[in-house]
mmCIF file of C-alpha atoms in Angstrom:
data_model
loop_
_atom_site.group_PDB
_atom_site.id
_atom_site.type_symbol
_atom_site.label_atom_id
_atom_site.label_comp_id
_atom_site.label_asym_id
_atom_site.label_seq_id
_atom_site.Cartn_x
_atom_site.Cartn_y
_atom_site.Cartn_z
ATOM 1 C CA GLY A 1 -19.987 -8.495 30.966
ATOM 2 C CA ALA A 2 -22.112 -5.619 31.750
ATOM 3 C CA VAL A 3 -24.318 -4.236 29.547
ATOM 4 C CA VAL A 4 -25.457 -1.589 31.939
ATOM 5 C CA SER A 5 -22.509 0.527 33.541
ATOM 6 C CA GLN A 6 -24.378 3.319 35.964
ATOM 7 C CA HIS A 7 -21.181 5.369 38.165
ATOM 8 C CA PRO A 8 -20.421 6.178 40.354
ATOM 9 C CA SER A 9 -21.212 3.419 42.537
ATOM 10 C CA TRP A 10 -21.013 4.775 45.498
ATOM 11 C CA VAL A 11 -20.274 8.621 46.772
ATOM 12 C CA ILE A 12 -20.715 10.836 49.678
ATOM 13 C CA CYS A 13 -21.158 14.364 49.484
ATOM 14 C CA LYS A 14 -22.042 17.425 51.543
ATOM 15 C CA SER A 15 -25.154 18.985 52.521
ATOM 16 C CA GLY A 16 -25.933 21.779 49.734
ATOM 17 C CA THR A 17 -24.074 20.542 46.839
ATOM 18 C CA SER A 18 -25.019 18.691 44.387
ATOM 19 C CA VAL A 19 -24.116 14.939 42.253
ATOM 20 C CA LYS A 20 -24.673 13.329 39.509
ATOM 21 C CA ILE A 21 -25.468 9.848 38.209
ATOM 22 C CA GLU A 22 -24.579 8.287 34.564
ATOM 23 C CA CYS A 23 -25.889 5.696 33.483
ATOM 24 C CA ARG A 24 -25.183 4.238 30.453
ATOM 25 C CA SER A 25 -26.544 2.136 28.267
ATOM 26 C CA LEU A 26 -23.190 -0.673 26.741
ATOM 27 C CA ASP A 27 -24.835 -2.747 23.956
ATOM 28 C CA PHE A 28 -27.830 -1.043 22.498
ATOM 29 C CA GLN A 29 -29.129 2.436 21.550
ATOM 30 C CA ALA A 30 -31.734 3.368 24.652
ATOM 31 C CA THR A 31 -35.125 5.808 23.962
ATOM 32 C CA THR A 32 -35.757 5.237 28.066
ATOM 33 C CA MET A 33 -34.541 4.114 30.534
ATOM 34 C CA PHE A 34 -35.866 4.076 33.912
ATOM 35 C CA TRP A 35 -34.578 5.340 37.729
ATOM 36 C CA TYR A 36 -35.134 3.873 40.898
ATOM 37 C CA ARG A 37 -34.548 4.610 44.355
ATOM 38 C CA GLN A 38 -34.378 2.377 47.402
ATOM 39 C CA PHE A 39 -34.256 3.956 51.089
ATOM 40 C CA PRO A 40 -33.541 1.175 54.127
ATOM 41 C CA LYS A 41 -35.069 -1.468 54.391
ATOM 42 C CA GLN A 42 -37.486 -0.139 51.576
ATOM 43 C CA SER A 43 -38.436 -1.533 48.529
ATOM 44 C CA LEU A 44 -37.394 -0.329 45.263
ATOM 45 C CA MET A 45 -39.538 2.360 43.790
ATOM 46 C CA LEU A 46 -39.445 3.386 40.456
ATOM 47 C CA MET A 47 -38.702 7.405 40.510
ATOM 48 C CA ALA A 48 -38.780 8.133 37.377
ATOM 49 C CA THR A 49 -38.830 7.587 33.204
ATOM 50 C CA SER A 50 -36.129 9.240 31.234
ATOM 51 C CA ASN A 51 -36.530 9.907 27.415
ATOM 52 C CA GLU A 52 -34.003 10.543 24.746
ATOM 53 C CA GLY A 53 -34.769 14.176 22.905
ATOM 54 C CA SER A 54 -37.315 14.972 25.440
ATOM 55 C CA LYS A 55 -38.643 15.435 28.990
ATOM 56 C CA ALA A 56 -38.470 12.761 31.997
ATOM 57 C CA THR A 57 -41.970 11.272 33.597
ATOM 58 C CA TYR A 58 -41.745 11.797 37.369
ATOM 59 C CA GLU A 59 -43.406 9.440 39.497
ATOM 60 C CA GLN A 60 -45.662 11.029 42.120
ATOM 61 C CA GLY A 61 -44.227 12.746 45.071
ATOM 62 C CA VAL A 62 -40.751 12.833 43.165
ATOM 63 C CA GLU A 63 -39.907 16.504 43.009
ATOM 64 C CA LYS A 64 -38.695 17.214 39.313
ATOM 65 C CA ASP A 65 -36.734 20.293 39.976
ATOM 66 C CA LYS A 66 -34.378 18.524 42.685
ATOM 67 C CA PHE A 67 -34.174 15.026 40.646
ATOM 68 C CA LEU A 68 -32.437 16.081 37.474
ATOM 69 C CA ILE A 69 -32.785 14.082 34.769
ATOM 70 C CA ASN A 70 -30.951 14.126 31.119
ATOM 71 C CA HIS A 71 -31.181 11.704 28.639
ATOM 72 C CA ALA A 72 -29.438 13.594 25.729
ATOM 73 C CA SER A 73 -28.169 10.183 23.609
ATOM 74 C CA LEU A 74 -29.298 6.800 22.631
ATOM 75 C CA THR A 75 -26.553 5.313 25.278
ATOM 76 C CA LEU A 76 -26.228 7.638 28.651
ATOM 77 C CA SER A 77 -28.980 9.368 30.976
ATOM 78 C CA THR A 78 -27.897 11.120 33.554
ATOM 79 C CA LEU A 79 -29.362 11.918 37.102
ATOM 80 C CA THR A 80 -28.558 14.859 39.440
ATOM 81 C CA VAL A 81 -29.627 15.063 42.702
ATOM 82 C CA THR A 82 -29.120 19.055 43.275
ATOM 83 C CA SER A 83 -28.880 20.696 46.560
ATOM 84 C CA ALA A 84 -28.517 17.151 48.094
ATOM 85 C CA HIS A 85 -29.744 16.979 52.241
ATOM 86 C CA PRO A 86 -29.084 13.719 53.861
ATOM 87 C CA GLU A 87 -32.896 12.309 53.195
ATOM 88 C CA ASP A 88 -31.949 11.616 49.581
ATOM 89 C CA SER A 89 -29.170 9.250 51.192
ATOM 90 C CA SER A 90 -30.290 6.284 49.357
ATOM 91 C CA PHE A 91 -29.435 3.736 47.152
ATOM 92 C CA TYR A 92 -30.312 4.822 43.046
ATOM 93 C CA ILE A 93 -29.828 2.067 40.066
ATOM 94 C CA CYS A 94 -31.071 3.130 36.534
ATOM 95 C CA SER A 95 -32.773 0.233 34.076
ATOM 96 C CA VAL A 96 -32.508 -0.392 30.080
ATOM 97 C CA PRO A 97 -35.865 -2.089 28.878
ATOM 98 C CA LYS A 98 -34.835 -5.145 26.777
ATOM 99 C CA GLY A 99 -37.874 -4.533 24.564
ATOM 100 C CA GLY A 100 -39.817 -1.230 24.526
ATOM 101 C CA GLY A 101 -41.658 -1.391 27.997
ATOM 102 C CA ILE A 102 -40.654 -1.558 31.606
ATOM 103 C CA THR A 103 -40.041 -4.964 32.376
ATOM 104 C CA GLU A 104 -37.823 -7.568 31.524
ATOM 105 C CA ALA A 105 -34.629 -4.533 31.412
ATOM 106 C CA PHE A 106 -30.324 -4.372 31.792
ATOM 107 C CA PHE A 107 -29.686 -2.879 35.453
ATOM 108 C CA GLY A 108 -27.316 -0.318 36.491
ATOM 109 C CA GLN A 109 -25.012 -2.129 39.338
ATOM 110 C CA GLY A 110 -26.576 1.230 41.108
ATOM 111 C CA THR A 111 -25.431 4.225 43.079
ATOM 112 C CA ARG A 112 -24.957 4.745 46.720
ATOM 113 C CA LEU A 113 -25.680 8.327 48.560
ATOM 114 C CA THR A 114 -24.800 9.123 50.988
ATOM 115 C CA VAL A 115 -25.511 12.594 51.658
ATOM 116 C CA VAL A 116 -23.640 14.131 55.047
ATOM 117 C CA LYS B 1 -52.621 0.636 44.411
ATOM 118 C CA GLN B 2 -50.106 -2.826 43.896
ATOM 119 C CA GLU B 3 -48.421 -3.734 47.691
ATOM 120 C CA VAL B 4 -45.223 -6.277 47.050
ATOM 121 C CA THR B 5 -44.385 -8.620 50.536
ATOM 122 C CA GLN B 6 -41.771 -10.703 51.327
ATOM 123 C CA ILE B 7 -41.371 -13.069 54.165
ATOM 124 C CA PRO B 8 -39.455 -13.799 55.659
ATOM 125 C CA ALA B 9 -37.791 -10.240 55.893
ATOM 126 C CA ALA B 10 -34.586 -12.416 56.273
ATOM 127 C CA LEU B 11 -33.445 -16.270 56.189
ATOM 128 C CA SER B 12 -30.614 -17.737 57.241
ATOM 129 C CA VAL B 13 -29.794 -21.141 56.513
ATOM 130 C CA PRO B 14 -27.088 -24.052 56.867
ATOM 131 C CA GLU B 15 -25.682 -25.264 53.631
ATOM 132 C CA GLY B 16 -27.410 -27.645 51.533
ATOM 133 C CA GLU B 17 -31.301 -26.822 52.933
ATOM 134 C CA ASN B 18 -33.513 -26.683 50.722
ATOM 135 C CA LEU B 19 -35.691 -23.116 50.494
ATOM 136 C CA VAL B 20 -38.369 -21.456 50.071
ATOM 137 C CA LEU B 21 -38.966 -17.827 49.651
ATOM 138 C CA ASN B 22 -42.153 -15.964 49.307
ATOM 139 C CA CYS B 23 -43.950 -13.634 47.841
ATOM 140 C CA SER B 24 -47.281 -11.891 48.055
ATOM 141 C CA PHE B 25 -49.240 -9.144 45.858
ATOM 142 C CA THR B 26 -52.657 -7.562 46.491
ATOM 143 C CA ASP B 27 -53.563 -6.617 42.586
ATOM 144 C CA SER B 28 -53.867 -10.067 40.625
ATOM 145 C CA ALA B 29 -54.399 -7.707 37.544
ATOM 146 C CA ILE B 30 -49.924 -7.995 36.327
ATOM 147 C CA TYR B 31 -47.979 -8.561 33.174
ATOM 148 C CA ASN B 32 -45.674 -11.065 34.985
ATOM 149 C CA LEU B 33 -43.179 -11.548 37.592
ATOM 150 C CA GLN B 34 -39.529 -11.081 37.730
ATOM 151 C CA TRP B 35 -37.255 -12.234 40.706
ATOM 152 C CA PHE B 36 -34.656 -10.427 40.805
ATOM 153 C CA ARG B 37 -30.515 -10.786 43.091
ATOM 154 C CA GLN B 38 -29.062 -7.870 44.352
ATOM 155 C CA ASP B 39 -25.628 -8.046 45.817
ATOM 156 C CA PRO B 40 -24.027 -5.295 47.139
ATOM 157 C CA GLY B 41 -22.101 -3.077 44.771
ATOM 158 C CA LYS B 42 -23.710 -5.013 41.485
ATOM 159 C CA GLY B 43 -26.830 -4.731 40.228
ATOM 160 C CA LEU B 44 -29.931 -6.624 40.315
ATOM 161 C CA THR B 45 -29.625 -9.590 38.000
ATOM 162 C CA SER B 46 -33.080 -11.261 37.027
ATOM 163 C CA LEU B 47 -33.334 -14.521 38.073
ATOM 164 C CA LEU B 48 -36.587 -16.103 36.673
ATOM 165 C CA LEU B 49 -39.522 -14.252 34.120
ATOM 166 C CA ILE B 50 -42.667 -15.879 34.679
ATOM 167 C CA GLN B 51 -45.257 -14.714 31.944
ATOM 168 C CA SER B 52 -48.791 -13.994 33.849
ATOM 169 C CA SER B 53 -49.733 -16.966 31.378
ATOM 170 C CA GLN B 54 -47.394 -19.199 33.158
ATOM 171 C CA ARG B 55 -47.308 -21.134 36.925
ATOM 172 C CA GLU B 56 -43.418 -21.730 37.317
ATOM 173 C CA GLN B 57 -40.347 -21.605 35.558
ATOM 174 C CA THR B 58 -37.278 -23.483 36.651
ATOM 175 C CA SER B 59 -33.211 -22.528 36.047
ATOM 176 C CA GLY B 60 -30.853 -25.074 37.885
ATOM 177 C CA ARG B 61 -31.546 -24.764 41.549
ATOM 178 C CA LEU B 62 -34.575 -22.270 41.144
ATOM 179 C CA ASN B 63 -37.966 -22.461 40.828
ATOM 180 C CA ALA B 64 -40.150 -19.946 40.671
ATOM 181 C CA SER B 65 -44.076 -20.661 41.209
ATOM 182 C CA LEU B 66 -46.632 -18.200 40.217
ATOM 183 C CA ASP B 67 -50.255 -18.556 41.491
ATOM 184 C CA LYS B 68 -51.718 -15.103 40.225
ATOM 185 C CA SER B 69 -55.452 -15.752 42.138
ATOM 186 C CA SER B 70 -54.293 -15.893 44.933
ATOM 187 C CA GLY B 71 -51.242 -13.139 44.197
ATOM 188 C CA ARG B 72 -48.957 -15.784 45.747
ATOM 189 C CA SER B 73 -45.534 -16.176 44.109
ATOM 190 C CA THR B 74 -43.226 -18.724 45.700
ATOM 191 C CA LEU B 75 -38.862 -19.418 44.688
ATOM 192 C CA TYR B 76 -37.825 -22.469 45.858
ATOM 193 C CA ILE B 77 -33.671 -22.628 45.759
ATOM 194 C CA ALA B 78 -32.757 -26.484 46.116
ATOM 195 C CA ALA B 79 -28.876 -27.256 48.230
ATOM 196 C CA SER B 80 -28.086 -24.094 48.874
ATOM 197 C CA GLN B 81 -24.769 -22.860 48.716
ATOM 198 C CA PRO B 82 -23.006 -19.571 50.390
ATOM 199 C CA GLY B 83 -22.668 -18.565 47.088
ATOM 200 C CA ASP B 84 -26.165 -18.057 47.753
ATOM 201 C CA SER B 85 -26.491 -15.764 49.861
ATOM 202 C CA ALA B 86 -27.417 -12.276 48.959
ATOM 203 C CA THR B 87 -30.801 -10.196 49.275
ATOM 204 C CA TYR B 88 -33.865 -11.583 46.420
ATOM 205 C CA LEU B 89 -35.945 -9.303 45.718
ATOM 206 C CA CYS B 90 -39.381 -10.341 43.771
ATOM 207 C CA ALA B 91 -41.402 -7.671 41.420
ATOM 208 C CA VAL B 92 -44.727 -7.742 39.233
ATOM 209 C CA THR B 93 -45.335 -5.718 36.560
ATOM 210 C CA GLY B 94 -48.037 -3.221 36.339
ATOM 211 C CA ALA B 95 -49.314 -1.486 33.186
ATOM 212 C CA ASN B 96 -46.539 1.153 34.015
ATOM 213 C CA ASN B 97 -44.335 0.299 36.790
ATOM 214 C CA LEU B 98 -42.102 -2.747 38.911
ATOM 215 C CA PHE B 99 -43.623 -2.596 41.819
ATOM 216 C CA PHE B 100 -41.196 -4.144 44.023
ATOM 217 C CA GLY B 101 -40.976 -6.085 47.158
ATOM 218 C CA THR B 102 -39.327 -5.396 50.379
ATOM 219 C CA GLY B 103 -36.485 -8.400 49.797
ATOM 220 C CA THR B 104 -35.286 -11.518 51.185
ATOM 221 C CA ARG B 105 -32.125 -11.108 53.229
ATOM 222 C CA LEU B 106 -30.323 -14.579 52.827
ATOM 223 C CA THR B 107 -27.544 -16.390 54.409
ATOM 224 C CA VAL B 108 -25.644 -19.379 53.715
ATOM 225 C CA ILE B 109 -23.527 -20.556 56.425
ATOM 226 C CA PRO B 110 -21.167 -22.439 54.919
#
């Protein structure tokens, strides 16, 4: 069964609205979760590292005020795309590391966001 | 900065054929390399993980090789089946990040 549950699997929203994506670790506690996005015909790129109980760490070029990450518990991290624009349309996927590092992770099923 | 390239971008083969997917990376200072499968509407499925000290890993009909010095990895799929149709991603692990390739979309024709 799934170890990481990501919801929703797809969402269409109007430009200017905000969208929240949830990532739940079902089988174990996770102090760290990772958020990736994938634009069409491009590779998955790490957006940010979500840290339980503290601020997320964002990769260069990712706007922290636009992509709000909340890791309020050891099993849940949320990514909120604020004031979404069509260029934010992408595939977003979270991962939960098996160990302490970034490798050997379980991945959510991803969220296809379309902003119209 | 690490760059990961996968060739070809798309591949169609008849059922039963053996095939090879290629992955190359620019920085040989990696911890490991992974091959993933990506199905529409589903999360990434890890297929094989090769540590930097290893040269290959096998799982069922899949065999992945790693030549760290030349920055290359191959994923060999034997006796392909329609259920193998998916996008295959390779990813290398650096100090703090996974670097993904752009993927190879495989279609196995019944």
